């Protein structure tokens, strides 16, 4: 995702929240009627996802706080922190609960004897609702993804919300399919082990998604450099045709749409203070024009020495 994007995926978050709240109610009703472990795992999964969407909205809100003396670079990384909390919830409330429920059902399997086709109807309806939520997330992500593949987008995105939603919705869809398979096979065979197997598969799926998200969010919290594309633009803006001008450069994302740039640039030993100041101001202007997300810029001048080139 381009670092200079201002997309926070709020539309996709709200669509996912509405869908998951409705789906959670239907799943709980189906569980109460059938006592299916797959339905309970999926119901808890939907509740966890609903909480996750609320956390993403809160993270986006608190990240907009203005910089102060205690946090001079602002609160932009709150979006990464809240997304990291989301990954923990998916792991604990979603994945581990499903694994526990599947384990219990595996050791005490029982078929579905009442309201047998209620879970099938609920799961089919949930797939349709979740599919629409996933469609919205994909649509909002396409512009930011550009020409890169989806996996690379998930790995390199500096925006935490849309990758979280994409994986959440994709995991929800796959989980629903697994639950539908487990419930359907239990109904056809009368063997509750199919329901248990579906629940265990949902647990494994959610744990894998949670671990992937936690790893990516941890990297963003620690501070990732600008993308190679943005870094190339910043270098070109500083050099402005003089390949010997840039000595070294470091960048770091203070938030999804805010980059800190620190660089040492060469100047001629005959330059006056006014000349140096003007050159730095011009370089900063070129950087901001090339990469609008580069909002905090520190350029340190050094004497130009041709022998060192």
Short mmCIF file of C-alpha atoms in Angstrom, two decimals:
data_model
loop_
_atom_site.label_atom_id
_atom_site.label_comp_id
_atom_site.label_asym_id
_atom_site.label_seq_id
_atom_site.Cartn_x
_atom_site.Cartn_y
_atom_site.Cartn_z
CA UNK A 1 0.00 0.00 0.00
CA UNK A 2 1.19 3.42 -0.79
CA UNK A 3 2.39 5.21 2.23
CA UNK A 4 0.76 8.43 1.22
CA UNK A 5 -2.71 6.95 1.24
CA UNK A 6 -5.25 8.34 3.67
CA UNK A 7 -7.54 5.33 3.47
CA UNK A 8 -8.44 3.81 6.83
CA UNK A 9 -11.02 1.37 5.51
CA UNK A 10 -13.79 2.75 7.76
CA UNK A 11 -16.48 1.81 5.22
CA UNK A 12 -15.28 -1.78 5.12
CA UNK A 13 -15.00 -1.86 8.93
CA UNK A 14 -18.60 -0.72 9.40
CA UNK A 15 -19.86 -3.17 6.77
CA UNK A 16 -18.03 -6.00 8.51
CA UNK A 17 -19.32 -4.94 11.94
CA UNK A 18 -22.96 -4.91 10.84
CA UNK A 19 -22.59 -8.26 9.09
CA UNK A 20 -20.87 -9.95 12.03
CA UNK A 21 -23.39 -8.75 14.62
CA UNK A 22 -26.24 -10.17 12.58
CA UNK A 23 -24.38 -13.39 11.87
CA UNK A 24 -23.46 -13.86 15.56
CA UNK A 25 -27.11 -13.72 16.62
CA UNK A 26 -28.12 -16.30 14.00
CA UNK A 27 -25.28 -18.63 14.98
CA UNK A 28 -26.12 -18.48 18.69
CA UNK A 29 -29.75 -19.30 17.92
CA UNK A 30 -28.63 -22.25 15.80
CA UNK A 31 -26.30 -23.48 18.56
CA UNK A 32 -29.04 -23.27 21.20
CA UNK A 33 -31.35 -25.31 18.98
CA UNK A 34 -28.82 -27.94 17.83
CA UNK A 35 -25.92 -27.91 20.36
CA UNK A 36 -23.49 -28.07 17.41
CA UNK A 37 -19.91 -27.32 18.47
CA UNK A 38 -19.14 -25.90 15.02
CA UNK A 39 -22.01 -23.44 15.43
CA UNK A 40 -20.76 -22.40 18.88
CA UNK A 41 -17.21 -21.92 17.58
CA UNK A 42 -18.52 -19.85 14.68
CA UNK A 43 -20.78 -17.79 16.98
CA UNK A 44 -17.83 -16.94 19.25
CA UNK A 45 -15.78 -16.21 16.14
CA UNK A 46 -18.39 -13.67 14.97
CA UNK A 47 -18.53 -12.03 18.41
CA UNK A 48 -14.73 -11.75 18.40
CA UNK A 49 -14.78 -10.25 14.91
CA UNK A 50 -17.41 -7.70 15.97
CA UNK A 51 -15.21 -6.64 18.87
CA UNK A 52 -12.25 -6.45 16.54
CA UNK A 53 -14.03 -4.05 14.20
CA UNK A 54 -14.90 -1.81 17.15
CA UNK A 55 -11.24 -1.84 18.19
CA UNK A 56 -10.14 -0.84 14.68
CA UNK A 57 -12.59 2.09 14.72
CA UNK A 58 -11.33 3.18 18.17
CA UNK A 59 -7.72 2.85 17.02
CA UNK A 60 -8.39 5.07 14.02
CA UNK A 61 -10.02 7.67 16.27
CA UNK A 62 -7.33 7.88 18.94
CA UNK A 63 -4.56 7.96 16.34
CA UNK A 64 -5.85 11.37 15.20
CA UNK A 65 -4.84 13.07 18.45
CA UNK A 66 -2.49 15.97 17.89
CA UNK A 67 1.17 15.68 18.90
CA UNK A 68 2.06 16.98 22.37
CA UNK A 69 5.14 17.35 24.56
CA UNK A 70 4.98 13.74 25.76
CA UNK A 71 4.44 12.34 22.25
CA UNK A 72 6.06 14.88 19.91
CA UNK A 73 5.61 12.62 16.87
CA UNK A 74 1.92 12.13 17.47
CA UNK A 75 -0.27 9.07 18.06
CA UNK A 76 -0.37 7.53 14.59
CA UNK A 77 1.00 4.18 15.74
CA UNK A 78 -2.12 3.61 17.84
CA UNK A 79 -3.62 2.09 14.70
CA UNK A 80 -0.90 -0.57 14.74
CA UNK A 81 -1.33 -1.22 18.46
CA UNK A 82 -5.09 -1.72 18.21
CA UNK A 83 -4.62 -3.99 15.20
CA UNK A 84 -2.11 -6.03 17.25
CA UNK A 85 -4.73 -6.38 20.00
CA UNK A 86 -7.13 -7.63 17.33
CA UNK A 87 -4.68 -10.39 16.41
CA UNK A 88 -4.51 -11.47 20.07
CA UNK A 89 -8.30 -11.63 20.28
CA UNK A 90 -8.50 -13.71 17.11
CA UNK A 91 -5.91 -16.08 18.59
CA UNK A 92 -7.41 -16.41 22.07
CA UNK A 93 -11.15 -15.89 21.71
CA UNK A 94 -11.42 -17.31 18.23
CA UNK A 95 -8.70 -19.88 17.59
CA UNK A 96 -8.03 -21.33 21.03
CA UNK A 97 -11.71 -21.47 21.94
CA UNK A 98 -12.50 -23.35 18.72
CA UNK A 99 -9.65 -25.79 19.38
CA UNK A 100 -10.89 -26.38 22.92
CA UNK A 101 -14.49 -26.86 21.80
CA UNK A 102 -13.39 -29.21 19.02
CA UNK A 103 -11.28 -31.21 21.46
CA UNK A 104 -14.22 -31.59 23.85
CA UNK A 105 -16.56 -32.63 21.04
CA UNK A 106 -14.01 -35.11 19.69
CA UNK A 107 -13.93 -36.89 23.06
CA UNK A 108 -17.70 -36.74 23.46
CA UNK A 109 -19.13 -36.86 19.93
CA UNK A 110 -22.86 -36.64 19.44
CA UNK A 111 -25.03 -36.09 16.43
CA UNK A 112 -27.52 -33.30 15.77
CA UNK A 113 -30.95 -34.68 16.64
CA UNK A 114 -33.15 -31.58 16.81
CA UNK A 115 -33.75 -28.77 14.32
CA UNK A 116 -31.33 -30.59 12.10
CA UNK A 117 -31.24 -28.28 9.09
CA UNK A 118 -31.32 -25.01 11.02
CA UNK A 119 -27.49 -24.77 11.17
CA UNK A 120 -27.25 -25.44 7.44
CA UNK A 121 -29.66 -22.61 6.67
CA UNK A 122 -27.88 -20.30 9.09
CA UNK A 123 -24.44 -21.11 7.67
CA UNK A 124 -25.58 -20.58 4.07
CA UNK A 125 -27.08 -17.22 5.04
CA UNK A 126 -23.93 -16.30 6.95
CA UNK A 127 -21.79 -17.14 3.92
CA UNK A 128 -23.85 -14.73 1.82
CA UNK A 129 -23.55 -11.93 4.41
CA UNK A 130 -19.86 -12.54 5.02
CA UNK A 131 -19.25 -12.70 1.28
CA UNK A 132 -20.72 -9.22 0.88
CA UNK A 133 -18.51 -7.91 3.70
CA UNK A 134 -15.47 -9.49 2.04
CA UNK A 135 -16.45 -7.92 -1.28
CA UNK A 136 -16.50 -4.44 0.32
CA UNK A 137 -13.05 -5.01 1.88
CA UNK A 138 -11.62 -6.18 -1.46
CA UNK A 139 -13.13 -3.19 -3.27
CA UNK A 140 -11.64 -0.68 -0.81
CA UNK A 141 -8.26 -2.41 -0.96
CA UNK A 142 -7.88 -2.58 -4.75
CA UNK A 143 -6.88 1.06 -5.18
CA UNK A 144 -4.27 0.82 -2.45
CA UNK A 145 -2.99 -2.57 -3.59
CA UNK A 146 -2.18 -1.31 -7.06
CA UNK A 147 -0.45 -3.84 -9.28
CA UNK A 148 1.13 -5.89 -6.50
CA UNK A 149 -0.22 -9.29 -5.55
CA UNK A 150 -2.57 -9.76 -2.61
CA UNK A 151 -0.04 -11.60 -0.46
CA UNK A 152 2.60 -8.90 -1.01
CA UNK A 153 -0.03 -6.28 -0.20
CA UNK A 154 -0.73 -7.99 3.11
CA UNK A 155 3.00 -8.19 3.88
CA UNK A 156 4.01 -4.64 2.87
CA UNK A 157 0.93 -2.56 3.70
CA UNK A 158 1.49 0.25 6.18
CA UNK A 159 -2.27 0.56 6.69
CA UNK A 160 -3.34 -2.02 9.30
CA UNK A 161 -7.13 -1.91 8.96
CA UNK A 162 -7.71 -3.26 5.46
CA UNK A 163 -5.27 -6.20 5.72
CA UNK A 164 -6.87 -7.13 9.06
CA UNK A 165 -10.34 -6.99 7.51
CA UNK A 166 -9.29 -8.94 4.45
CA UNK A 167 -7.85 -11.75 6.55
CA UNK A 168 -10.74 -11.64 9.01
CA UNK A 169 -13.34 -11.89 6.26
CA UNK A 170 -11.41 -14.51 4.31
CA UNK A 171 -10.95 -16.52 7.51
CA UNK A 172 -14.64 -16.11 8.33
CA UNK A 173 -15.67 -17.36 4.89
CA UNK A 174 -13.36 -20.37 5.09
CA UNK A 175 -14.52 -21.03 8.65
CA UNK A 176 -18.14 -20.99 7.57
CA UNK A 177 -17.39 -23.43 4.77
CA UNK A 178 -15.59 -25.72 7.23
CA UNK A 179 -18.48 -25.48 9.66
CA UNK A 180 -20.98 -26.19 6.89
CA UNK A 181 -18.99 -29.24 5.85
CA UNK A 182 -18.73 -30.55 9.43
CA UNK A 183 -22.41 -29.98 10.19
CA UNK A 184 -23.59 -31.43 6.87
CA UNK A 185 -21.49 -34.57 7.28
CA UNK A 186 -22.75 -34.97 10.84
CA UNK A 187 -26.34 -34.75 9.62
CA UNK A 188 -25.72 -37.23 6.80
CA UNK A 189 -23.78 -39.79 8.87
CA UNK A 190 -25.05 -39.17 12.40
CA UNK A 191 -21.39 -39.11 13.49
CA UNK A 192 -20.52 -36.12 15.69
CA UNK A 193 -16.82 -36.51 14.91
CA UNK A 194 -17.40 -34.60 11.66
CA UNK A 195 -18.70 -31.65 13.67
CA UNK A 196 -15.66 -31.88 15.94
CA UNK A 197 -13.31 -32.03 12.95
CA UNK A 198 -14.89 -28.93 11.45
CA UNK A 199 -14.49 -27.09 14.75
CA UNK A 200 -10.83 -28.10 15.07
CA UNK A 201 -10.15 -26.98 11.50
CA UNK A 202 -11.72 -23.60 12.26
CA UNK A 203 -9.44 -23.28 15.30
CA UNK A 204 -6.30 -24.05 13.29
CA UNK A 205 -7.33 -21.57 10.60
CA UNK A 206 -7.88 -18.75 13.09
CA UNK A 207 -4.61 -19.43 14.92
CA UNK A 208 -2.67 -19.24 11.64
CA UNK A 209 -4.35 -15.94 10.71
CA UNK A 210 -3.74 -14.52 14.19
CA UNK A 211 -0.04 -15.43 14.17
CA UNK A 212 0.44 -13.86 10.73
CA UNK A 213 -1.31 -10.64 11.78
CA UNK A 214 0.58 -10.43 15.08
CA UNK A 215 3.90 -10.77 13.25
CA UNK A 216 3.03 -8.02 10.75
CA UNK A 217 1.65 -5.63 13.37
CA UNK A 218 4.69 -6.17 15.63
CA UNK A 219 6.94 -5.13 12.76
CA UNK A 220 4.88 -1.97 12.18
CA UNK A 221 4.87 -1.09 15.89
CA UNK A 222 8.67 -1.41 16.00
CA UNK A 223 8.86 0.98 13.06
CA UNK A 224 9.16 0.07 9.39
CA UNK A 225 11.00 2.10 6.78
CA UNK A 226 9.26 3.73 3.85
CA UNK A 227 8.43 1.41 0.97
CA UNK A 228 11.17 0.97 -1.65
CA UNK A 229 9.04 3.01 -4.08
CA UNK A 230 8.66 5.95 -1.68
CA UNK A 231 12.31 5.73 -0.62
CA UNK A 232 13.41 5.99 -4.27
CA UNK A 233 11.25 9.10 -4.70
CA UNK A 234 12.72 10.67 -1.56
CA UNK A 235 16.27 9.94 -2.71
CA UNK A 236 15.60 11.45 -6.12
CA UNK A 237 14.05 14.54 -4.53
CA UNK A 238 17.09 15.09 -2.31
CA UNK A 239 19.68 14.47 -5.01
CA UNK A 240 17.85 16.53 -7.63
CA UNK A 241 20.20 15.33 -10.34
CA UNK A 242 23.34 15.34 -8.15
CA UNK A 243 24.07 11.68 -7.33
CA UNK A 244 26.85 12.66 -4.88
CA UNK A 245 24.64 14.86 -2.76
CA UNK A 246 23.06 12.24 -0.49
CA UNK A 247 25.42 10.72 2.09
CA UNK A 248 22.95 8.51 3.95
CA UNK A 249 19.26 8.41 4.75
CA UNK A 250 16.91 6.76 7.25
CA UNK A 251 13.12 6.66 7.17
CA UNK A 252 10.48 5.30 9.52
CA UNK A 253 6.68 5.24 9.52
CA UNK A 254 5.23 7.21 12.44
CA UNK A 255 1.82 6.02 11.26
CA UNK A 256 0.23 4.66 8.09
CA UNK A 257 0.27 8.08 6.39
CA UNK A 258 3.20 9.77 8.14
CA UNK A 259 6.89 9.18 7.42
CA UNK A 260 9.89 10.60 9.25
CA UNK A 261 12.88 11.32 6.98
CA UNK A 262 16.38 11.89 8.39
CA UNK A 263 19.26 12.38 5.96
CA UNK A 264 22.74 13.82 5.73
CA UNK A 265 23.41 15.79 2.53
CA UNK A 266 26.60 17.21 1.08
CA UNK A 267 27.09 20.94 0.55
CA UNK A 268 29.96 22.91 -1.00
CA UNK A 269 32.49 24.33 1.48
CA UNK A 270 32.03 27.74 -0.09
CA UNK A 271 28.29 27.84 0.59
CA UNK A 272 27.06 30.48 3.03
CA UNK A 273 24.62 29.82 5.82
CA UNK A 274 21.81 31.38 3.81
CA UNK A 275 22.65 29.23 0.81
CA UNK A 276 22.66 26.06 2.91
CA UNK A 277 19.34 26.96 4.52
CA UNK A 278 17.78 27.66 1.14
CA UNK A 279 19.06 24.36 -0.28
CA UNK A 280 17.61 22.45 2.66
CA UNK A 281 14.25 24.23 2.35
CA UNK A 282 14.15 23.45 -1.37
CA UNK A 283 15.02 19.79 -0.75
CA UNK A 284 12.28 19.49 1.87
CA UNK A 285 9.76 21.00 -0.54
CA UNK A 286 10.76 18.52 -3.24
CA UNK A 287 10.47 15.60 -0.81
CA UNK A 288 6.96 16.61 0.31
CA UNK A 289 5.88 17.07 -3.29
CA UNK A 290 7.20 13.64 -4.27
CA UNK A 291 5.90 11.84 -1.14
CA UNK A 292 3.20 13.78 0.74
CA UNK A 293 3.37 11.29 3.62
CA UNK A 294 6.91 12.55 4.40
CA UNK A 295 5.69 15.08 6.96
CA UNK A 296 8.62 15.11 9.42
CA UNK A 297 11.95 15.85 7.70
CA UNK A 298 15.38 16.43 9.22
CA UNK A 299 18.23 17.19 6.80
CA UNK A 300 21.75 17.56 8.17
CA UNK A 301 24.28 19.39 5.96
CA UNK A 302 27.87 18.20 5.60
CA UNK A 303 30.80 19.64 3.64
CA UNK A 304 31.05 18.50 0.05
CA UNK A 305 34.39 16.71 -0.49
CA UNK A 306 34.92 15.48 -4.10
CA UNK A 307 37.72 13.16 -2.96
CA UNK A 308 35.18 11.16 -0.93
CA UNK A 309 32.80 10.69 -3.85
#
